[in-house]
Amino acid sequence: MVKENLPEWFQRFEESQFEVYSKKYADIMKMTRKNGIIEVKMHTDGGPLKYVWSVHEAWGQAWREIGADHENQVIIITGSGDKWLEGDPDAWKVPLIKWSADGKLKMRMESQKLMENFVFGIDVPVIAAVNGPGVHVEFSALADITLVTEDVDFWDPHFLAGVVPGDGMGLVLQRTIGIKRAAYYAMTGKRLDGKTAVELGLANEVVPREKILERAWELAEFIMDRPRAARYLTHGVLMRPWKQALVEDQVMHGTSITLGLCMDEVGALERLKELKKQGRI
């Protein structure tokens, strides 16, 4: 724990709730903190995190609570084992067109908070250590520094499944690799490995999997050596383009994917099954 350097008369409304929220999200995030650096390791039963709807709900809340803790001064986010995240195709077993109105609204608002709370709710430097391939890699690119392994796969499979690429990766691609490249990767579903991700500006360093967390901590400790105000304000400057991107485009992207799903009578899961049967994914 890093003791806050605050005068006695400055009474805090609430002390750090690390013990509370780290326990609250323990089933999907293993959190450890040392000297102001918090490591958030996503997992399911100690292995790669399986991305289901409960995770979809919890993520946005977790970013807000982690970001609100004044004792979290640098954040490292990583996965477990050899994967960043594992998708669960069964999440789409029931096409969205058959969901209740409240279910659709809840999913839409939760989707909004996944990136929104990550960008607007965290005021300190963030390092993403992408330890392998997996879904929902878009928010790793929102971190100040993004480390990747060679076998990561930045890709957007939505259009392949007949879905609008509007839940985050499409926006990230547009703002990092450019409009034309983003259109190509969104429509083809082609994957970008670690080396290509660095070359095109989605990530910063390719690091061997067994060294990636060590490198993340090395960078976090380097950042912690700078003055606290400099760290906070620099993160704010670096996040400004992402804040602008979300304000300008996130709602339009999110509304487009939801509207498309609400009109889809076949469903993404059936299309993905067919693509897999054809050997295209």
Tab-separated table of N, CA and C in Angstrom, residues 55-211:
chain	number	residue	atom	x	y	z
A	55	VAL	N	-19.560	-11.557	-17.760
A	55	VAL	CA	-18.298	-10.812	-17.874
A	55	VAL	C	-18.558	-9.490	-18.580
A	56	HIS	N	-19.372	-9.535	-19.609
A	56	HIS	CA	-19.742	-8.332	-20.354
A	56	HIS	C	-20.308	-7.274	-19.415
A	57	GLU	N	-21.108	-7.716	-18.459
A	57	GLU	CA	-21.704	-6.799	-17.491
A	57	GLU	C	-20.661	-6.297	-16.492
A	58	ALA	N	-19.823	-7.205	-15.996
A	58	ALA	CA	-18.901	-6.876	-14.911
A	58	ALA	C	-17.758	-5.965	-15.345
A	59	TRP	N	-17.294	-6.128	-16.571
A	59	TRP	CA	-16.134	-5.358	-17.036
A	59	TRP	C	-16.308	-3.862	-16.837
A	60	GLY	N	-17.386	-3.318	-17.361
A	60	GLY	CA	-17.597	-1.879	-17.274
A	60	GLY	C	-17.626	-1.397	-15.835
A	61	GLN	N	-18.234	-2.197	-14.952
A	61	GLN	CA	-18.281	-1.839	-13.540
A	61	GLN	C	-16.889	-1.900	-12.921
A	62	ALA	N	-16.119	-2.925	-13.284
A	62	ALA	CA	-14.776	-3.099	-12.713
A	62	ALA	C	-13.861	-1.944	-13.084
A	63	TRP	N	-13.905	-1.500	-14.345
A	63	TRP	CA	-13.046	-0.381	-14.745
A	63	TRP	C	-13.355	0.846	-13.903
A	64	ARG	N	-14.634	1.065	-13.627
A	64	ARG	CA	-15.026	2.235	-12.853
A	64	ARG	C	-14.497	2.159	-11.420
A	65	GLU	N	-14.613	0.991	-10.809
A	65	GLU	CA	-14.176	0.844	-9.421
A	65	GLU	C	-12.657	0.868	-9.289
A	66	ILE	N	-11.964	0.231	-10.222
A	66	ILE	CA	-10.498	0.255	-10.201
A	66	ILE	C	-10.003	1.675	-10.422
A	67	GLY	N	-10.630	2.372	-11.365
A	67	GLY	CA	-10.213	3.734	-11.674
A	67	GLY	C	-10.500	4.720	-10.559
A	68	ALA	N	-11.502	4.441	-9.733
A	68	ALA	CA	-11.887	5.362	-8.663
A	68	ALA	C	-10.983	5.260	-7.439
A	69	ASP	N	-10.173	4.207	-7.354
A	69	ASP	CA	-9.308	3.995	-6.190
A	69	ASP	C	-8.042	4.827	-6.322
A	70	HIS	N	-7.875	5.795	-5.454
A	70	HIS	CA	-6.749	6.733	-5.514
A	70	HIS	C	-5.403	6.038	-5.310
A	71	GLU	N	-5.415	4.842	-4.735
A	71	GLU	CA	-4.166	4.128	-4.492
A	71	GLU	C	-3.689	3.331	-5.713
A	72	ASN	N	-4.530	3.216	-6.728
A	72	ASN	CA	-4.111	2.570	-7.981
A	72	ASN	C	-3.458	3.623	-8.865
A	73	GLN	N	-2.142	3.597	-8.958
A	73	GLN	CA	-1.425	4.662	-9.648
A	73	GLN	C	-0.919	4.264	-11.032
A	74	VAL	N	-0.728	2.988	-11.268
A	74	VAL	CA	-0.455	2.451	-12.600
A	74	VAL	C	-1.184	1.117	-12.679
A	75	ILE	N	-1.827	0.857	-13.807
A	75	ILE	CA	-2.627	-0.363	-13.967
A	75	ILE	C	-2.035	-1.243	-15.062
A	76	ILE	N	-1.853	-2.524	-14.749
A	76	ILE	CA	-1.433	-3.522	-15.737
A	76	ILE	C	-2.607	-4.473	-15.945
A	77	ILE	N	-2.992	-4.681	-17.187
A	77	ILE	CA	-4.075	-5.618	-17.505
A	77	ILE	C	-3.523	-6.711	-18.401
A	78	THR	N	-3.791	-7.956	-18.053
A	78	THR	CA	-3.288	-9.081	-18.831
A	78	THR	C	-4.269	-10.246	-18.748
A	79	GLY	N	-3.984	-11.308	-19.504
A	79	GLY	CA	-4.810	-12.508	-19.483
A	79	GLY	C	-4.093	-13.635	-18.767
A	80	SER	N	-4.669	-14.817	-18.810
A	80	SER	CA	-4.092	-15.983	-18.143
A	80	SER	C	-3.741	-17.054	-19.166
A	81	GLY	N	-2.690	-17.808	-18.869
A	81	GLY	CA	-2.285	-18.880	-19.762
A	81	GLY	C	-1.760	-18.344	-21.076
A	82	ASP	N	-2.185	-18.958	-22.153
A	82	ASP	CA	-1.670	-18.580	-23.476
A	82	ASP	C	-2.695	-17.830	-24.318
A	83	LYS	N	-3.761	-17.320	-23.676
A	83	LYS	CA	-4.783	-16.578	-24.420
A	83	LYS	C	-5.177	-15.312	-23.677
A	84	TRP	N	-5.532	-14.307	-24.446
A	84	TRP	CA	-6.032	-13.053	-23.888
A	84	TRP	C	-7.434	-13.274	-23.330
A	85	LEU	N	-8.334	-13.739	-24.185
A	85	LEU	CA	-9.708	-14.074	-23.786
A	85	LEU	C	-10.204	-15.209	-24.674
A	86	GLU	N	-11.159	-15.950	-24.166
A	86	GLU	CA	-11.829	-16.975	-24.961
A	86	GLU	C	-13.286	-16.580	-25.148
A	87	GLY	N	-13.721	-16.541	-26.396
A	87	GLY	CA	-15.122	-16.241	-26.650
A	87	GLY	C	-15.992	-17.457	-26.402
A	88	ASP	N	-17.240	-17.235	-26.113
A	88	ASP	CA	-18.197	-18.318	-25.915
A	88	ASP	C	-19.291	-18.192	-26.973
A	89	PRO	N	-19.195	-18.980	-28.051
A	89	PRO	CA	-20.187	-18.880	-29.129
A	89	PRO	C	-21.619	-19.059	-28.640
A	90	ASP	N	-21.794	-19.826	-27.563
A	90	ASP	CA	-23.146	-20.073	-27.065
A	90	ASP	C	-23.818	-18.811	-26.545
A	91	ALA	N	-23.019	-17.768	-26.342
A	91	ALA	CA	-23.613	-16.499	-25.920
A	91	ALA	C	-24.614	-16.007	-26.959
A	92	TRP	N	-24.423	-16.447	-28.207
A	92	TRP	CA	-25.308	-16.027	-29.293
A	92	TRP	C	-26.262	-17.149	-29.710
A	93	LYS	N	-26.453	-18.118	-28.808
A	93	LYS	CA	-27.352	-19.235	-29.120
A	93	LYS	C	-28.769	-18.724	-29.426
A	94	VAL	N	-29.189	-17.713	-28.685
A	94	VAL	CA	-30.485	-17.070	-28.937
A	94	VAL	C	-30.218	-15.770	-29.678
A	95	PRO	N	-30.610	-15.659	-30.951
A	95	PRO	CA	-30.373	-14.421	-31.711
A	95	PRO	C	-30.994	-13.214	-31.004
A	96	LEU	N	-30.366	-12.062	-31.142
A	96	LEU	CA	-30.810	-10.863	-30.441
A	96	LEU	C	-32.239	-10.490	-30.800
A	97	ILE	N	-32.658	-10.833	-32.005
A	97	ILE	CA	-34.008	-10.488	-32.445
A	97	ILE	C	-35.065	-11.120	-31.537
A	98	LYS	N	-34.684	-12.210	-30.833
A	98	LYS	CA	-35.620	-12.908	-29.951
A	98	LYS	C	-35.495	-12.477	-28.493
A	99	TRP	N	-34.554	-11.595	-28.210
A	99	TRP	CA	-34.392	-11.129	-26.834
A	99	TRP	C	-35.547	-10.204	-26.451
A	100	SER	N	-35.762	-10.066	-25.164
A	100	SER	CA	-36.756	-9.107	-24.682
A	100	SER	C	-36.244	-7.688	-24.908
A	101	ALA	N	-37.155	-6.724	-24.876
A	101	ALA	CA	-36.753	-5.328	-25.057
A	101	ALA	C	-35.777	-4.900	-23.964
A	102	ASP	N	-36.034	-5.305	-22.720
A	102	ASP	CA	-35.148	-4.948	-21.619
A	102	ASP	C	-33.778	-5.606	-21.774
A	103	GLY	N	-33.779	-6.854	-22.255
A	103	GLY	CA	-32.517	-7.557	-22.465
A	103	GLY	C	-31.665	-6.862	-23.507
A	104	LYS	N	-32.292	-6.421	-24.578
A	104	LYS	CA	-31.570	-5.698	-25.628
A	104	LYS	C	-31.007	-4.386	-25.103
A	105	LEU	N	-31.826	-3.657	-24.357
A	105	LEU	CA	-31.383	-2.372	-23.821
A	105	LEU	C	-30.232	-2.552	-22.842
A	106	LYS	N	-30.330	-3.555	-21.988
A	106	LYS	CA	-29.275	-3.820	-21.004
A	106	LYS	C	-27.962	-4.135	-21.719
A	107	MET	N	-28.011	-4.985	-22.732
A	107	MET	CA	-26.814	-5.342	-23.482
A	107	MET	C	-26.207	-4.121	-24.161
A	108	ARG	N	-27.052	-3.272	-24.749
A	108	ARG	CA	-26.569	-2.065	-25.428
A	108	ARG	C	-25.877	-1.117	-24.461
A	109	MET	N	-26.470	-0.884	-23.301
A	109	MET	CA	-25.889	0.036	-22.338
A	109	MET	C	-24.614	-0.520	-21.730
A	110	GLU	N	-24.581	-1.832	-21.487
A	110	GLU	CA	-23.359	-2.457	-20.979
A	110	GLU	C	-22.233	-2.337	-22.005
A	111	SER	N	-22.566	-2.546	-23.268
A	111	SER	CA	-21.569	-2.433	-24.333
A	111	SER	C	-20.978	-1.032	-24.361
A	112	GLN	N	-21.822	-0.043	-24.143
A	112	GLN	CA	-21.377	1.350	-24.126
A	112	GLN	C	-20.340	1.569	-23.027
A	113	LYS	N	-20.556	0.926	-21.871
A	113	LYS	CA	-19.697	1.157	-20.717
A	113	LYS	C	-18.372	0.405	-20.798
A	114	LEU	N	-18.267	-0.620	-21.620
A	114	LEU	CA	-17.020	-1.384	-21.710
A	114	LEU	C	-15.849	-0.485	-22.062
A	115	MET	N	-16.006	0.301	-23.125
A	115	MET	CA	-14.943	1.207	-23.539
A	115	MET	C	-15.047	2.552	-22.839
A	116	GLU	N	-16.261	3.012	-22.612
A	116	GLU	CA	-16.462	4.333	-22.027
A	116	GLU	C	-15.829	4.435	-20.641
A	117	ASN	N	-16.068	3.436	-19.786
A	117	ASN	CA	-15.515	3.481	-18.436
A	117	ASN	C	-14.014	3.237	-18.435
A	118	PHE	N	-13.527	2.506	-19.424
A	118	PHE	CA	-12.090	2.272	-19.534
A	118	PHE	C	-11.376	3.578	-19.886
A	119	VAL	N	-11.965	4.363	-20.774
A	119	VAL	CA	-11.332	5.601	-21.241
A	119	VAL	C	-11.610	6.776	-20.308
A	120	PHE	N	-12.867	6.927	-19.882
A	120	PHE	CA	-13.242	8.079	-19.065
A	120	PHE	C	-13.119	7.814	-17.562
A	121	GLY	N	-13.136	6.553	-17.157
A	121	GLY	CA	-13.158	6.219	-15.738
A	121	GLY	C	-11.806	5.944	-15.123
A	122	ILE	N	-10.760	5.906	-15.928
A	122	ILE	CA	-9.414	5.640	-15.427
A	122	ILE	C	-8.541	6.847	-15.729
A	123	ASP	N	-7.909	7.396	-14.690
A	123	ASP	CA	-7.117	8.615	-14.845
A	123	ASP	C	-5.623	8.387	-14.674
A	124	VAL	N	-5.204	7.126	-14.622
A	124	VAL	CA	-3.784	6.819	-14.415
A	124	VAL	C	-3.271	5.984	-15.590
A	125	PRO	N	-1.934	5.923	-15.770
A	125	PRO	CA	-1.374	5.150	-16.883
A	125	PRO	C	-1.811	3.684	-16.854
A	126	VAL	N	-2.066	3.147	-18.037
A	126	VAL	CA	-2.495	1.754	-18.187
A	126	VAL	C	-1.575	1.040	-19.167
A	127	ILE	N	-1.137	-0.153	-18.794
A	127	ILE	CA	-0.320	-1.008	-19.658
A	127	ILE	C	-1.103	-2.287	-19.917
A	128	ALA	N	-1.294	-2.631	-21.166
A	128	ALA	CA	-1.951	-3.891	-21.525
A	128	ALA	C	-0.882	-4.876	-21.974
A	129	ALA	N	-0.858	-6.038	-21.342
A	129	ALA	CA	0.067	-7.108	-21.721
A	129	ALA	C	-0.760	-8.216	-22.345
A	130	VAL	N	-0.879	-8.175	-23.675
A	130	VAL	CA	-1.735	-9.125	-24.399
A	130	VAL	C	-0.937	-10.413	-24.586
A	131	ASN	N	-1.253	-11.389	-23.767
A	131	ASN	CA	-0.434	-12.595	-23.647
A	131	ASN	C	-0.759	-13.688	-24.656
A	132	GLY	N	-1.614	-13.406	-25.618
A	132	GLY	CA	-1.940	-14.405	-26.629
A	132	GLY	C	-3.184	-14.008	-27.394
A	133	PRO	N	-3.633	-14.862	-28.302
A	133	PRO	CA	-4.819	-14.549	-29.108
A	133	PRO	C	-6.084	-14.551	-28.266
A	134	GLY	N	-7.145	-13.973	-28.824
A	134	GLY	CA	-8.415	-13.969	-28.117
A	134	GLY	C	-9.321	-12.865	-28.590
A	135	VAL	N	-10.545	-12.901	-28.095
A	135	VAL	CA	-11.552	-11.927	-28.501
A	135	VAL	C	-11.433	-10.656	-27.673
A	136	HIS	N	-12.156	-9.658	-28.083
A	136	HIS	CA	-12.224	-8.367	-27.389
A	136	HIS	C	-10.836	-7.831	-27.036
A	137	VAL	N	-9.985	-7.815	-28.046
A	137	VAL	CA	-8.647	-7.276	-27.833
A	137	VAL	C	-8.628	-5.768	-28.066
A	138	GLU	N	-9.776	-5.222	-28.471
A	138	GLU	CA	-9.799	-3.801	-28.833
A	138	GLU	C	-9.416	-2.885	-27.682
A	139	PHE	N	-9.861	-3.217	-26.446
A	139	PHE	CA	-9.578	-2.264	-25.381
A	139	PHE	C	-8.113	-2.291	-24.953
A	140	SER	N	-7.359	-3.332	-25.358
A	140	SER	CA	-5.921	-3.326	-25.069
A	140	SER	C	-5.231	-2.205	-25.839
A	141	ALA	N	-5.784	-1.883	-27.021
A	141	ALA	CA	-5.203	-0.799	-27.828
A	141	ALA	C	-5.507	0.566	-27.227
A	142	LEU	N	-6.472	0.640	-26.320
A	142	LEU	CA	-6.810	1.899	-25.659
A	142	LEU	C	-5.839	2.216	-24.520
A	143	ALA	N	-5.065	1.230	-24.109
A	143	ALA	CA	-4.094	1.452	-23.041
A	143	ALA	C	-3.000	2.404	-23.533
A	144	ASP	N	-2.309	3.028	-22.592
A	144	ASP	CA	-1.203	3.917	-22.973
A	144	ASP	C	-0.104	3.137	-23.682
A	145	ILE	N	0.211	1.962	-23.154
A	145	ILE	CA	1.238	1.099	-23.738
A	145	ILE	C	0.643	-0.282	-23.931
A	146	THR	N	0.848	-0.867	-25.110
A	146	THR	CA	0.299	-2.179	-25.435
A	146	THR	C	1.422	-3.126	-25.837
A	147	LEU	N	1.630	-4.150	-25.017
A	147	LEU	CA	2.604	-5.200	-25.302
A	147	LEU	C	1.867	-6.414	-25.844
A	148	VAL	N	2.448	-7.092	-26.818
A	148	VAL	CA	1.773	-8.243	-27.425
A	148	VAL	C	2.758	-9.384	-27.644
A	149	THR	N	2.234	-10.587	-27.747
A	149	THR	CA	3.021	-11.735	-28.161
A	149	THR	C	2.927	-11.861	-29.679
A	150	GLU	N	3.776	-12.687	-30.260
A	150	GLU	CA	3.774	-12.849	-31.719
A	150	GLU	C	2.458	-13.422	-32.226
A	151	ASP	N	1.817	-14.275	-31.418
A	151	ASP	CA	0.635	-14.994	-31.912
A	151	ASP	C	-0.689	-14.305	-31.571
A	152	VAL	N	-0.651	-13.045	-31.141
A	152	VAL	CA	-1.924	-12.349	-30.935
A	152	VAL	C	-2.656	-12.227	-32.259
A	153	ASP	N	-3.955	-12.033	-32.204
A	153	ASP	CA	-4.716	-11.869	-33.448
A	153	ASP	C	-5.731	-10.744	-33.289
A	154	PHE	N	-5.257	-9.530	-33.585
A	154	PHE	CA	-6.175	-8.403	-33.650
A	154	PHE	C	-7.059	-8.620	-34.871
A	155	TRP	N	-8.326	-8.843	-34.638
A	155	TRP	CA	-9.219	-9.031	-35.777
A	155	TRP	C	-10.651	-8.724	-35.362
A	156	ASP	N	-11.461	-8.486	-36.354
A	156	ASP	CA	-12.869	-8.182	-36.115
A	156	ASP	C	-13.708	-9.176	-36.908
A	157	PRO	N	-14.255	-10.190	-36.247
A	157	PRO	CA	-14.998	-11.240	-36.953
A	157	PRO	C	-16.463	-10.902	-37.224
A	158	HIS	N	-16.900	-9.715	-36.820
A	158	HIS	CA	-18.330	-9.427	-36.886
A	158	HIS	C	-18.909	-9.525	-38.293
A	159	PHE	N	-18.288	-8.849	-39.243
A	159	PHE	CA	-18.849	-8.833	-40.592
A	159	PHE	C	-18.876	-10.227	-41.202
A	160	LEU	N	-17.881	-11.067	-40.848
A	160	LEU	CA	-17.883	-12.457	-41.313
A	160	LEU	C	-19.155	-13.171	-40.866
A	161	ALA	N	-19.620	-12.791	-39.683
A	161	ALA	CA	-20.819	-13.431	-39.132
A	161	ALA	C	-22.094	-12.680	-39.495
A	162	GLY	N	-21.975	-11.702	-40.419
A	162	GLY	CA	-23.147	-10.953	-40.837
A	162	GLY	C	-23.568	-9.887	-39.853
A	163	VAL	N	-22.612	-9.428	-39.045
A	163	VAL	CA	-22.901	-8.442	-38.002
A	163	VAL	C	-22.098	-7.168	-38.275
A	164	VAL	N	-22.674	-6.025	-37.987
A	164	VAL	CA	-21.983	-4.751	-38.148
A	164	VAL	C	-20.787	-4.695	-37.187
A	165	PRO	N	-19.596	-4.335	-37.658
A	165	PRO	CA	-18.418	-4.248	-36.771
A	165	PRO	C	-18.471	-2.983	-35.921
A	166	GLY	N	-19.382	-2.972	-34.943
A	166	GLY	CA	-19.630	-1.742	-34.214
A	166	GLY	C	-19.454	-1.794	-32.717
A	167	ASP	N	-18.840	-2.870	-32.182
A	167	ASP	CA	-18.760	-2.942	-30.722
A	167	ASP	C	-17.415	-2.494	-30.164
A	168	GLY	N	-16.557	-1.913	-31.012
A	168	GLY	CA	-15.305	-1.371	-30.490
A	168	GLY	C	-14.101	-1.575	-31.382
A	169	MET	N	-13.925	-2.800	-31.902
A	169	MET	CA	-12.725	-3.071	-32.688
A	169	MET	C	-12.709	-2.269	-33.984
A	170	GLY	N	-13.863	-2.107	-34.599
A	170	GLY	CA	-13.928	-1.325	-35.831
A	170	GLY	C	-13.491	0.110	-35.610
A	171	LEU	N	-13.945	0.699	-34.514
A	171	LEU	CA	-13.568	2.073	-34.175
A	171	LEU	C	-12.083	2.169	-33.877
A	172	VAL	N	-11.562	1.202	-33.125
A	172	VAL	CA	-10.131	1.190	-32.802
A	172	VAL	C	-9.288	1.078	-34.073
A	173	LEU	N	-9.710	0.218	-34.987
A	173	LEU	CA	-8.966	0.068	-36.238
A	173	LEU	C	-8.958	1.369	-37.033
A	174	GLN	N	-10.110	2.026	-37.125
A	174	GLN	CA	-10.186	3.286	-37.865
A	174	GLN	C	-9.235	4.329	-37.300
A	175	ARG	N	-9.132	4.383	-35.973
A	175	ARG	CA	-8.354	5.437	-35.330
A	175	ARG	C	-6.868	5.092	-35.194
A	176	THR	N	-6.491	3.870	-35.525
A	176	THR	CA	-5.075	3.498	-35.395
A	176	THR	C	-4.430	3.204	-36.747
A	177	ILE	N	-5.013	2.313	-37.527
A	177	ILE	CA	-4.335	1.890	-38.758
A	177	ILE	C	-4.836	2.631	-39.993
A	178	GLY	N	-5.863	3.475	-39.854
A	178	GLY	CA	-6.338	4.262	-40.981
A	178	GLY	C	-7.631	3.747	-41.578
A	179	ILE	N	-8.320	4.627	-42.274
A	179	ILE	CA	-9.656	4.327	-42.799
A	179	ILE	C	-9.643	3.169	-43.796
A	180	LYS	N	-8.716	3.199	-44.754
A	180	LYS	CA	-8.707	2.170	-45.790
A	180	LYS	C	-8.312	0.805	-45.230
A	181	ARG	N	-7.266	0.782	-44.413
A	181	ARG	CA	-6.858	-0.489	-43.812
A	181	ARG	C	-7.971	-1.024	-42.904
A	182	ALA	N	-8.587	-0.132	-42.137
A	182	ALA	CA	-9.656	-0.553	-41.229
A	182	ALA	C	-10.812	-1.179	-42.002
A	183	ALA	N	-11.178	-0.575	-43.122
A	183	ALA	CA	-12.268	-1.110	-43.945
A	183	ALA	C	-11.918	-2.505	-44.460
A	184	TYR	N	-10.670	-2.675	-44.880
A	184	TYR	CA	-10.222	-3.973	-45.403
A	184	TYR	C	-10.281	-5.052	-44.326
A	185	TYR	N	-9.709	-4.759	-43.159
A	185	TYR	CA	-9.673	-5.768	-42.100
A	185	TYR	C	-11.060	-6.021	-41.516
A	186	ALA	N	-11.919	-5.005	-41.499
A	186	ALA	CA	-13.277	-5.191	-40.984
A	186	ALA	C	-14.102	-6.061	-41.916
A	187	MET	N	-13.963	-5.857	-43.212
A	187	MET	CA	-14.793	-6.591	-44.172
A	187	MET	C	-14.261	-7.985	-44.497
A	188	THR	N	-12.950	-8.187	-44.386
A	188	THR	CA	-12.381	-9.504	-44.690
A	188	THR	C	-12.247	-10.382	-43.464
A	189	GLY	N	-12.202	-9.763	-42.288
A	189	GLY	CA	-11.986	-10.544	-41.078
A	189	GLY	C	-10.570	-11.073	-40.972
A	190	LYS	N	-9.674	-10.520	-41.763
A	190	LYS	CA	-8.283	-10.960	-41.724
A	190	LYS	C	-7.649	-10.575	-40.392
A	191	ARG	N	-6.763	-11.426	-39.900
A	191	ARG	CA	-6.146	-11.226	-38.590
A	191	ARG	C	-4.809	-10.508	-38.704
A	192	LEU	N	-4.503	-9.717	-37.674
A	192	LEU	CA	-3.205	-9.052	-37.580
A	192	LEU	C	-2.431	-9.704	-36.441
A	193	ASP	N	-1.266	-10.275	-36.747
A	193	ASP	CA	-0.447	-10.866	-35.693
A	193	ASP	C	0.317	-9.775	-34.956
A	194	GLY	N	1.104	-10.172	-33.970
A	194	GLY	CA	1.791	-9.203	-33.139
A	194	GLY	C	2.712	-8.286	-33.914
A	195	LYS	N	3.516	-8.850	-34.801
A	195	LYS	CA	4.469	-8.050	-35.573
A	195	LYS	C	3.741	-7.029	-36.435
A	196	THR	N	2.670	-7.462	-37.109
A	196	THR	CA	1.900	-6.558	-37.967
A	196	THR	C	1.198	-5.491	-37.136
A	197	ALA	N	0.695	-5.884	-35.961
A	197	ALA	CA	0.013	-4.929	-35.082
A	197	ALA	C	0.958	-3.797	-34.675
A	198	VAL	N	2.201	-4.137	-34.390
A	198	VAL	CA	3.184	-3.117	-34.030
A	198	VAL	C	3.518	-2.246	-35.241
A	199	GLU	N	3.708	-2.872	-36.381
A	199	GLU	CA	4.052	-2.123	-37.599
A	199	GLU	C	2.954	-1.138	-37.983
A	200	LEU	N	1.688	-1.505	-37.772
A	200	LEU	CA	0.569	-0.660	-38.183
A	200	LEU	C	0.101	0.296	-37.079
A	201	GLY	N	0.642	0.167	-35.882
A	201	GLY	CA	0.318	1.123	-34.841
A	201	GLY	C	-0.732	0.708	-33.841
A	202	LEU	N	-1.100	-0.585	-33.810
A	202	LEU	CA	-2.070	-1.077	-32.828
A	202	LEU	C	-1.415	-1.433	-31.503
A	203	ALA	N	-0.106	-1.699	-31.551
A	203	ALA	CA	0.616	-2.118	-30.355
A	203	ALA	C	2.014	-1.509	-30.386
A	204	ASN	N	2.742	-1.674	-29.280
A	204	ASN	CA	4.043	-1.031	-29.153
A	204	ASN	C	5.234	-1.973	-29.212
A	205	GLU	N	5.136	-3.137	-28.581
A	205	GLU	CA	6.264	-4.063	-28.535
A	205	GLU	C	5.771	-5.499	-28.659
A	206	VAL	N	6.555	-6.327	-29.354
A	206	VAL	CA	6.324	-7.766	-29.358
A	206	VAL	C	7.263	-8.370	-28.328
A	207	VAL	N	6.702	-9.120	-27.397
A	207	VAL	CA	7.472	-9.682	-26.292
A	207	VAL	C	7.135	-11.169	-26.158
A	208	PRO	N	8.130	-12.033	-25.906
A	208	PRO	CA	7.828	-13.447	-25.678
A	208	PRO	C	6.836	-13.622	-24.534
A	209	ARG	N	5.945	-14.602	-24.657
A	209	ARG	CA	4.890	-14.774	-23.662
A	209	ARG	C	5.440	-14.906	-22.241
A	210	GLU	N	6.535	-15.649	-22.104
A	210	GLU	CA	7.079	-15.868	-20.767
A	210	GLU	C	7.727	-14.619	-20.171
A	211	LYS	N	7.901	-13.571	-20.989
A	211	LYS	CA	8.548	-12.339	-20.525
A	211	LYS	C	7.597	-11.142	-20.493
